[in-house]
XYZ file of N, CA and C in Angstrom:
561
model
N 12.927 -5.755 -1.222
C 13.538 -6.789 -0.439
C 12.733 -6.931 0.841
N 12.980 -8.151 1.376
C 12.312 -8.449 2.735
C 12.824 -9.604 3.448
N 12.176 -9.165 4.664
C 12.979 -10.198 5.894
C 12.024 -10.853 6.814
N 12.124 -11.852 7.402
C 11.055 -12.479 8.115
C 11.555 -13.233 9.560
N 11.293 -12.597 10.633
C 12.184 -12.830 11.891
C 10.893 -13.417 12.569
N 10.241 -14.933 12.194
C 8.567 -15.005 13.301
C 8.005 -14.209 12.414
N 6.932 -13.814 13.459
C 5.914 -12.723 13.885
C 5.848 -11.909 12.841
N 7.791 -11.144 12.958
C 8.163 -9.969 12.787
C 8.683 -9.642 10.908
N 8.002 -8.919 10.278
C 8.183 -8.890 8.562
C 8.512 -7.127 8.399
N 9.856 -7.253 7.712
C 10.093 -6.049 7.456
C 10.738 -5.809 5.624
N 10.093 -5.020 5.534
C 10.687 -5.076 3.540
C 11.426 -3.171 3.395
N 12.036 -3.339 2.479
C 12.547 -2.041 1.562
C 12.184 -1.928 0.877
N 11.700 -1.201 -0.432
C 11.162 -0.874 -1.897
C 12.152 0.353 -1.955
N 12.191 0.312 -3.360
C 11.825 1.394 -4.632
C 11.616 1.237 -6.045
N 10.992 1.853 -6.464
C 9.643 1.789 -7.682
C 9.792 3.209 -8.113
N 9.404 3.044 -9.273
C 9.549 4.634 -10.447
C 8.003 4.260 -11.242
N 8.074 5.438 -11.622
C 6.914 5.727 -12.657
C 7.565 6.202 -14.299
N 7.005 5.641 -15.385
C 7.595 6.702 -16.077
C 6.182 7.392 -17.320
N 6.812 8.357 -18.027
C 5.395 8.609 -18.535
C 4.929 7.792 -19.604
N 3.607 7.526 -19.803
C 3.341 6.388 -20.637
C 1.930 7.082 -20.885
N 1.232 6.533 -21.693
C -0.440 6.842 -22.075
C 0.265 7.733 -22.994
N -1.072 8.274 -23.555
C -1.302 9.753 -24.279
C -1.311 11.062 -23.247
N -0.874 12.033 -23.566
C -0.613 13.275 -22.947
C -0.912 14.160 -23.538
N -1.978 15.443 -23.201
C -1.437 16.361 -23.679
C -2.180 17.815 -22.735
N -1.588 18.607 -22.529
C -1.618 20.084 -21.455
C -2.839 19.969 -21.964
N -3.246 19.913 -23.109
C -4.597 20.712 -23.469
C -5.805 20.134 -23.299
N -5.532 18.994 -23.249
C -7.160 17.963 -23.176
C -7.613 17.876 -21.500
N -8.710 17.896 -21.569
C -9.793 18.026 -19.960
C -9.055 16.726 -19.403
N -9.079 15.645 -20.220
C -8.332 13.920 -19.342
C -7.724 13.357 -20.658
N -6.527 12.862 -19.335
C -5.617 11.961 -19.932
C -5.427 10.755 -19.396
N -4.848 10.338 -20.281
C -4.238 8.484 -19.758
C -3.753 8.129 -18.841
N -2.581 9.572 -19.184
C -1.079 9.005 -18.602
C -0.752 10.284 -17.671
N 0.237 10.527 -16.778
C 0.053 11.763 -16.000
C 1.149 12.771 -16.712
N 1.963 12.324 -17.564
C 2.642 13.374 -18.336
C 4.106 13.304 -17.518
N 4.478 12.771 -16.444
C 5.640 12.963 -15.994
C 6.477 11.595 -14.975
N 7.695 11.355 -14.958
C 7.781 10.111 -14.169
C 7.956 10.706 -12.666
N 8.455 9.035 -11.598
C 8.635 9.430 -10.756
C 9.548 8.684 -10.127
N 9.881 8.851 -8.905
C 10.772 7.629 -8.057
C 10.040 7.206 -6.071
N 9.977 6.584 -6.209
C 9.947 6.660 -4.860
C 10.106 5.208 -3.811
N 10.424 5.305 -2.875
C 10.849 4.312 -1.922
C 10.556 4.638 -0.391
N 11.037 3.422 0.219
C 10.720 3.335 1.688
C 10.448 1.947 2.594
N 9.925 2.083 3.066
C 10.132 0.998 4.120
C 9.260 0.594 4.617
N 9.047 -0.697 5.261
C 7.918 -1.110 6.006
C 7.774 -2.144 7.257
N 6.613 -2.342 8.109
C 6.935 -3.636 8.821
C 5.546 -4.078 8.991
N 5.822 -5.523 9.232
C 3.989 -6.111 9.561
C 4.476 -6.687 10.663
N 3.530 -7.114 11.655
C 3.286 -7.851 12.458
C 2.119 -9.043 12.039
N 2.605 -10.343 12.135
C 1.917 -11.198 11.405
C 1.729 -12.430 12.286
N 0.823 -12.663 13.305
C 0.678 -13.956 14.081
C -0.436 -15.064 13.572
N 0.131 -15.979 12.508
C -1.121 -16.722 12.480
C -1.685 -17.273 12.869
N -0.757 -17.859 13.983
C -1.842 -18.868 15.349
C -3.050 -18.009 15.964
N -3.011 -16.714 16.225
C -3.956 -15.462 16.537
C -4.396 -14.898 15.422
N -4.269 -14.771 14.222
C -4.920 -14.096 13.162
C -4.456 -12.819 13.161
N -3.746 -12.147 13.765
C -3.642 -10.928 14.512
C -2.123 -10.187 13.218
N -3.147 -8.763 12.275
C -1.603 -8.569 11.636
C -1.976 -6.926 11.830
N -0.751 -6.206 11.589
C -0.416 -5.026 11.822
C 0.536 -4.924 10.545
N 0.476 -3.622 9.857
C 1.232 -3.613 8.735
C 1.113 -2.244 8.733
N 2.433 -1.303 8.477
C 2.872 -0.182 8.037
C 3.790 0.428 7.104
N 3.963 1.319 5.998
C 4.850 1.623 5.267
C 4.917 2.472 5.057
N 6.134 3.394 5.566
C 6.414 4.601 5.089
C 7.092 4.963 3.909
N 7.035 6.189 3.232
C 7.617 5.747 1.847
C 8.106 7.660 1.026
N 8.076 8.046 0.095
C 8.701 9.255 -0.278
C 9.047 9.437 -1.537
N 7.796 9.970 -2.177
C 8.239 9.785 -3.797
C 9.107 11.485 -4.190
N 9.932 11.036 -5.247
C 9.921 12.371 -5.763
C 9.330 12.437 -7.202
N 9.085 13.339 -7.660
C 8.479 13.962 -8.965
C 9.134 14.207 -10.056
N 9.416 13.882 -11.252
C 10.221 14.819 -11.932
C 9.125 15.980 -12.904
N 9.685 16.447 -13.888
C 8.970 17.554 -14.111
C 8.105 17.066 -15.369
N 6.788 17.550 -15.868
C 6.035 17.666 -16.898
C 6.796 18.115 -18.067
N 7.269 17.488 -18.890
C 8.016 18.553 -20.281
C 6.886 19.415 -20.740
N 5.748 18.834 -20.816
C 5.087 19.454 -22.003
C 4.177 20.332 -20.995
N 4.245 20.782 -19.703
C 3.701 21.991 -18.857
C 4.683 22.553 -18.263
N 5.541 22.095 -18.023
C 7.073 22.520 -17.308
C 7.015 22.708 -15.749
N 6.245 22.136 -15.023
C 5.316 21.682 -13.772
C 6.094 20.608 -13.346
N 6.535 20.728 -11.884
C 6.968 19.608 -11.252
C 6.209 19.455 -9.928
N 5.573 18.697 -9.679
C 5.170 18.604 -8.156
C 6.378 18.530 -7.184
N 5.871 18.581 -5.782
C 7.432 18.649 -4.883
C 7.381 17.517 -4.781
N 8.220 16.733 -3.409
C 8.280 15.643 -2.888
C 7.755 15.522 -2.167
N 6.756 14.122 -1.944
C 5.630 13.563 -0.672
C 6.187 12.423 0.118
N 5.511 12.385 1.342
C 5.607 11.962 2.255
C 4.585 11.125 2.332
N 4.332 9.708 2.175
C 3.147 9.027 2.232
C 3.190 7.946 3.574
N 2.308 7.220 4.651
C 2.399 6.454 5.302
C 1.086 5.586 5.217
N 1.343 4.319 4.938
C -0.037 3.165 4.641
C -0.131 2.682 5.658
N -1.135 2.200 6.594
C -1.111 1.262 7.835
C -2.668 0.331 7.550
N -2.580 -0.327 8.023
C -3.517 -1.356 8.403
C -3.768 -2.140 9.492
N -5.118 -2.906 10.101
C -4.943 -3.649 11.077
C -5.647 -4.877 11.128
N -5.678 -5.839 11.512
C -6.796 -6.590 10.625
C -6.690 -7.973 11.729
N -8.051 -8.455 11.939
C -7.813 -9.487 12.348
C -8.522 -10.982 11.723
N -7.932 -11.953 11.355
C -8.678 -13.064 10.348
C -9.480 -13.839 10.939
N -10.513 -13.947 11.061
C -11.977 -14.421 11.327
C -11.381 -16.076 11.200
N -11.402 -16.459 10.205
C -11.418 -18.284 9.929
C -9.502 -17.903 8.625
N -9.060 -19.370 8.212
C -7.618 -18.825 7.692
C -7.961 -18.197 6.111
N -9.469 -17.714 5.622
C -9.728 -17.500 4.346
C -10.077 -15.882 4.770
N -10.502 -15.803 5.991
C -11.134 -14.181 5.685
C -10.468 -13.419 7.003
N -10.796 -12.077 6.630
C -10.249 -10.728 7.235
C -10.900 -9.873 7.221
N -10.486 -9.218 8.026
C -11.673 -7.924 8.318
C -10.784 -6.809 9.126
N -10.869 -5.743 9.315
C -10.177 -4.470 10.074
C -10.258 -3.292 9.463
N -9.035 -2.367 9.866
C -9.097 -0.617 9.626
C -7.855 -0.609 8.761
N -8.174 0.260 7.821
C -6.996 0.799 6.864
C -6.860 1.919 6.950
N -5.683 2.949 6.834
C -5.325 4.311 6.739
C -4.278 4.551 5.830
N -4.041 5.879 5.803
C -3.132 6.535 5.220
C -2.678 7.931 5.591
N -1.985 8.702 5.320
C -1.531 9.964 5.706
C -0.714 10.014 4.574
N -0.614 11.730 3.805
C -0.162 11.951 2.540
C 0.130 12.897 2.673
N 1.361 13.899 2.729
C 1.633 15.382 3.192
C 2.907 15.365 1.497
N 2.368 17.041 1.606
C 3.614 16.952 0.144
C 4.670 17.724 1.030
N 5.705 17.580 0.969
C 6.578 18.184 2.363
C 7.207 19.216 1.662
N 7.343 19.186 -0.380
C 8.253 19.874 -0.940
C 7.066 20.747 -1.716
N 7.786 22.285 -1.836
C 6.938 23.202 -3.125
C 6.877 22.527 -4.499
N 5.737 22.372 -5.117
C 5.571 22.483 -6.883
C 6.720 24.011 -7.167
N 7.145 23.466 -8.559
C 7.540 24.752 -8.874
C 7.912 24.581 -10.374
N 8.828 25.203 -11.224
C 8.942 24.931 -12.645
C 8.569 26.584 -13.037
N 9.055 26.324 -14.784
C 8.076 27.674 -15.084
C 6.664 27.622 -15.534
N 6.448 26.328 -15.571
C 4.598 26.066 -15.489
C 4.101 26.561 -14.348
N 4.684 26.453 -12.890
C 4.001 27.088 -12.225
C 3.292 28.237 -11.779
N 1.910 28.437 -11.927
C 1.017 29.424 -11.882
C 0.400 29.635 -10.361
N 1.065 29.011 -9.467
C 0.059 28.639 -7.969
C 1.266 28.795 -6.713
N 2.477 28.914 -7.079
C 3.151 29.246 -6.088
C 3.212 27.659 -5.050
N 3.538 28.268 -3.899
C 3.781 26.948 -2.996
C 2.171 26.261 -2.830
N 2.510 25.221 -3.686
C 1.017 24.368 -3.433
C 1.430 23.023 -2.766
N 1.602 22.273 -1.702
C 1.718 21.254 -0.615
C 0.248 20.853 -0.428
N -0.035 19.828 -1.067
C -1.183 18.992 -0.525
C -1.436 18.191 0.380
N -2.561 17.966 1.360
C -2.148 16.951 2.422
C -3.932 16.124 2.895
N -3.547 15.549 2.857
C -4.680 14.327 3.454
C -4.982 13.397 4.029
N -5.479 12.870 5.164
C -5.949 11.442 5.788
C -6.841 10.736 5.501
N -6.730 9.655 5.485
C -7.597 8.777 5.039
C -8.160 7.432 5.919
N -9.153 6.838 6.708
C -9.270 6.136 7.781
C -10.774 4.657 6.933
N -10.504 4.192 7.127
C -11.783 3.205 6.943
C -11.759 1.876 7.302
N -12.624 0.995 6.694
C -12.731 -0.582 7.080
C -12.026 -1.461 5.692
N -11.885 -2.483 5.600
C -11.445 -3.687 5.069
C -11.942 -5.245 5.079
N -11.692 -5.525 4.331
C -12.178 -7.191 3.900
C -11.620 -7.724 3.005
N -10.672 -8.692 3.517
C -9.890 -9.871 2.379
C -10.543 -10.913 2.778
N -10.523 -11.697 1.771
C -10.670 -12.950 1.164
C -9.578 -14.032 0.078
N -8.991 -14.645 0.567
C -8.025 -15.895 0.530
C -8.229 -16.567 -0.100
N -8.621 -16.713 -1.589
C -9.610 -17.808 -2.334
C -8.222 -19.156 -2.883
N -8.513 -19.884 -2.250
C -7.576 -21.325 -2.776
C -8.105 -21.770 -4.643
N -6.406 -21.826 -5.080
C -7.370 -22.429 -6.453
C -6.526 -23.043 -7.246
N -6.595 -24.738 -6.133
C -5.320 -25.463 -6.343
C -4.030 -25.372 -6.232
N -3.174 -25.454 -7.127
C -1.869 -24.968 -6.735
C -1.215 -23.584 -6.713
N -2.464 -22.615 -6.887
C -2.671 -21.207 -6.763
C -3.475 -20.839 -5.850
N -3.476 -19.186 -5.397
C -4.459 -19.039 -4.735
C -5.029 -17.251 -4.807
N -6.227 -17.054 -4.712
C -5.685 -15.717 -5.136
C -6.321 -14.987 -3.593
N -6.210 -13.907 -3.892
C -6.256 -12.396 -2.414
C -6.520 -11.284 -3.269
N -8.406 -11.519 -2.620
C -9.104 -10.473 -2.689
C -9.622 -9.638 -1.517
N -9.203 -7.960 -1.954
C -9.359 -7.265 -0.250
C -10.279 -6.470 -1.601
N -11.030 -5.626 -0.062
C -12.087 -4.517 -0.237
C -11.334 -3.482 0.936
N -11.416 -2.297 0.274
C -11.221 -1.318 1.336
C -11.652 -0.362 1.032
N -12.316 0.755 1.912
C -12.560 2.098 1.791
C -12.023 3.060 2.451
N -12.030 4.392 2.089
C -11.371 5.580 2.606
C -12.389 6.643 3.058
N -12.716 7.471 4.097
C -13.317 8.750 4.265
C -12.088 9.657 4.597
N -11.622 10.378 3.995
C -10.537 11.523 3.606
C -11.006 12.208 4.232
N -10.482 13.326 5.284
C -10.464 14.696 6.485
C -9.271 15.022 5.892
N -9.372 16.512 6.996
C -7.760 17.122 6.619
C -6.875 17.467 6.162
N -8.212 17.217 4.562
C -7.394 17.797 3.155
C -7.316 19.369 3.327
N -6.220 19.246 2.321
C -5.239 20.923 2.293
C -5.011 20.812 0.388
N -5.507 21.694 -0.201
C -4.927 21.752 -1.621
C -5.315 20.986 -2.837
N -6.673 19.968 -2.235
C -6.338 18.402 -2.986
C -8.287 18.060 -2.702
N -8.781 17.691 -3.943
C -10.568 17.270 -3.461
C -10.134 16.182 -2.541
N -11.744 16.137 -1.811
C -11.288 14.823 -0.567
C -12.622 14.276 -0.458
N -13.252 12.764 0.249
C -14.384 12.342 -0.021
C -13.849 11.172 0.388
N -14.499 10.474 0.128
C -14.436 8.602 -0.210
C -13.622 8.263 -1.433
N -12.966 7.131 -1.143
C -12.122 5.919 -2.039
C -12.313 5.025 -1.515
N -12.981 4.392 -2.701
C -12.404 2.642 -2.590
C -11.663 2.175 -2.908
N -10.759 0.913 -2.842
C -9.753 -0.038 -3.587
C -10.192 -1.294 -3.524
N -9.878 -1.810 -4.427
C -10.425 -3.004 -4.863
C -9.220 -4.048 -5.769
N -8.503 -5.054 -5.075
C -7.258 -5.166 -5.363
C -7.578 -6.684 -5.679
N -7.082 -7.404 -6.643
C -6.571 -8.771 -6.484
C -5.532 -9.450 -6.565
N -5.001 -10.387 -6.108
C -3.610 -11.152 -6.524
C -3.650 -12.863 -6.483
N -2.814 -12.785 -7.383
C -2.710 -14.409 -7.585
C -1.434 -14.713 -7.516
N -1.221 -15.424 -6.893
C 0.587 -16.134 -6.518
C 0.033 -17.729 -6.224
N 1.327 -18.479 -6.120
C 1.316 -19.643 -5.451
C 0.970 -20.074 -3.778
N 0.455 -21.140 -4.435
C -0.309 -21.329 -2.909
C 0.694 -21.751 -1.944
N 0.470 -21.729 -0.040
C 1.532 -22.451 0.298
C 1.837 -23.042 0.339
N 3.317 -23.685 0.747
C 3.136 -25.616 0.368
C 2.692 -26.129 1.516
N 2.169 -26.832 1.658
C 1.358 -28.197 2.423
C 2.463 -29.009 3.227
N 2.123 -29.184 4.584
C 3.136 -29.990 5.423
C 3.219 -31.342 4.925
N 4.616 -32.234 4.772
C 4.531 -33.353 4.607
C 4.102 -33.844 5.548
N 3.895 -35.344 4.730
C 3.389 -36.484 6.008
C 4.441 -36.996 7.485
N 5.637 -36.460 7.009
C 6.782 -36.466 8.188
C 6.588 -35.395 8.803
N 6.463 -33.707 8.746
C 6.819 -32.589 9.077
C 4.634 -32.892 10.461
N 4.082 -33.492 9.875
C 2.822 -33.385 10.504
C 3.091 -34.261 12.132
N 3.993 -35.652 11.094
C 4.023 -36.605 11.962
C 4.946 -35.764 13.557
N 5.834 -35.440 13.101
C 6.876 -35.005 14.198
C 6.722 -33.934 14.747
N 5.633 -32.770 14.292
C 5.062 -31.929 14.952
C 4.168 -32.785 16.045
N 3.421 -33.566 15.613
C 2.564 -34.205 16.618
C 3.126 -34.810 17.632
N 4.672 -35.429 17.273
C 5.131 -36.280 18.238
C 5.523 -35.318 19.376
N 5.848 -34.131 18.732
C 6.735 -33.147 19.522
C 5.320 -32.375 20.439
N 4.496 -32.149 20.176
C 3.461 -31.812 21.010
C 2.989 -32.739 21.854
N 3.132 -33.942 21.848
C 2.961 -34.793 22.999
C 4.001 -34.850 23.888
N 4.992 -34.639 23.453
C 6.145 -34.644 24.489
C 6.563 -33.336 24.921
């Protein structure tokens, strides 16, 4: 869900995982991760388009359920996404992306072989969207990268993401809504 006060954009989520792909304890890689999940949370942007100027954050908190076929549950994490970005012309963007990822809860189960394992990591880099119009659609393409510090428990390095979306485009001011904006700026 979400709300839009101006400027000011604030949403709720929650989203699950469940297990899907092929699985199995024994193979080096799999599809699927072998177990579902739940998680939710919250967010807010700051969004000025007369300035280009957006700010966006979401905090959020998955929980884990357990592996049947290892008997392994990860604990519960603590994740926070932020971004900052400012839009060059109304098609492109550019700024800093982050993250912060702490597991706040122990793995445990009788798969567990490792005792309290809590993973944790930051993540800081640059960004680039692109706004592509395509008619009565439009799609949103971002670039982003990650340099990861501060890992605890977990490999760390570089990530990229590489995301697209296609939704409807916005609608277009009528020829009244243009007219009476204009009138109203002269007066």
């Amino acid at each position: 869900m979400r709300w839009n006060f101006g400027v000011h954009n604030f949403l709720a989520y929650a989203t699950g995982d469940i297990p899907v792909g092929s699985y199995d304890s024994t193979r080096l890689a799999n599809i699927g991760i072998g177990h579902g999940a739940f998680d939710a949370g919250g967010g807010y942007t700051y969004f000025n388009p007369e300035k280009g100027h957006e700010l966006s954050a979401v905090l959020g908190l998955t929980y884990n359920f357990k592996n049947p076929s290892t008997q392994y549950q990860n604990g519960v994490d603590l994740h926070l996404d932020w971004g900052a970005s400012q839009f060059l012309s109304k098609n492109v963007q550019v700024g800093a992306v982050g993250y912060f990822y702490k597991q706040i809860g122990c793995d445990h189960g009788t798969g567990d072989r490792v005792g309290c394992f809590q993973s944790q990591v930051i993540g800081i880099g640059p960004q680039i969207g692109f706004v592509i119009p395509l008619g009565d659609t439009q799609a949103y393409l971002n670039l982003k990268g990650y340099k990861e510090f501060d890992a605890k428990d977990r490999p760390h390095g570089w990530n990229a993401w590489v995301t697209l979306v296609i939704s409807s485009a916005p609608p277009q001011p009528t020829a009244q809504a243009t007219m009476s904006k204009t009138l109203h700026a002269r007066y």
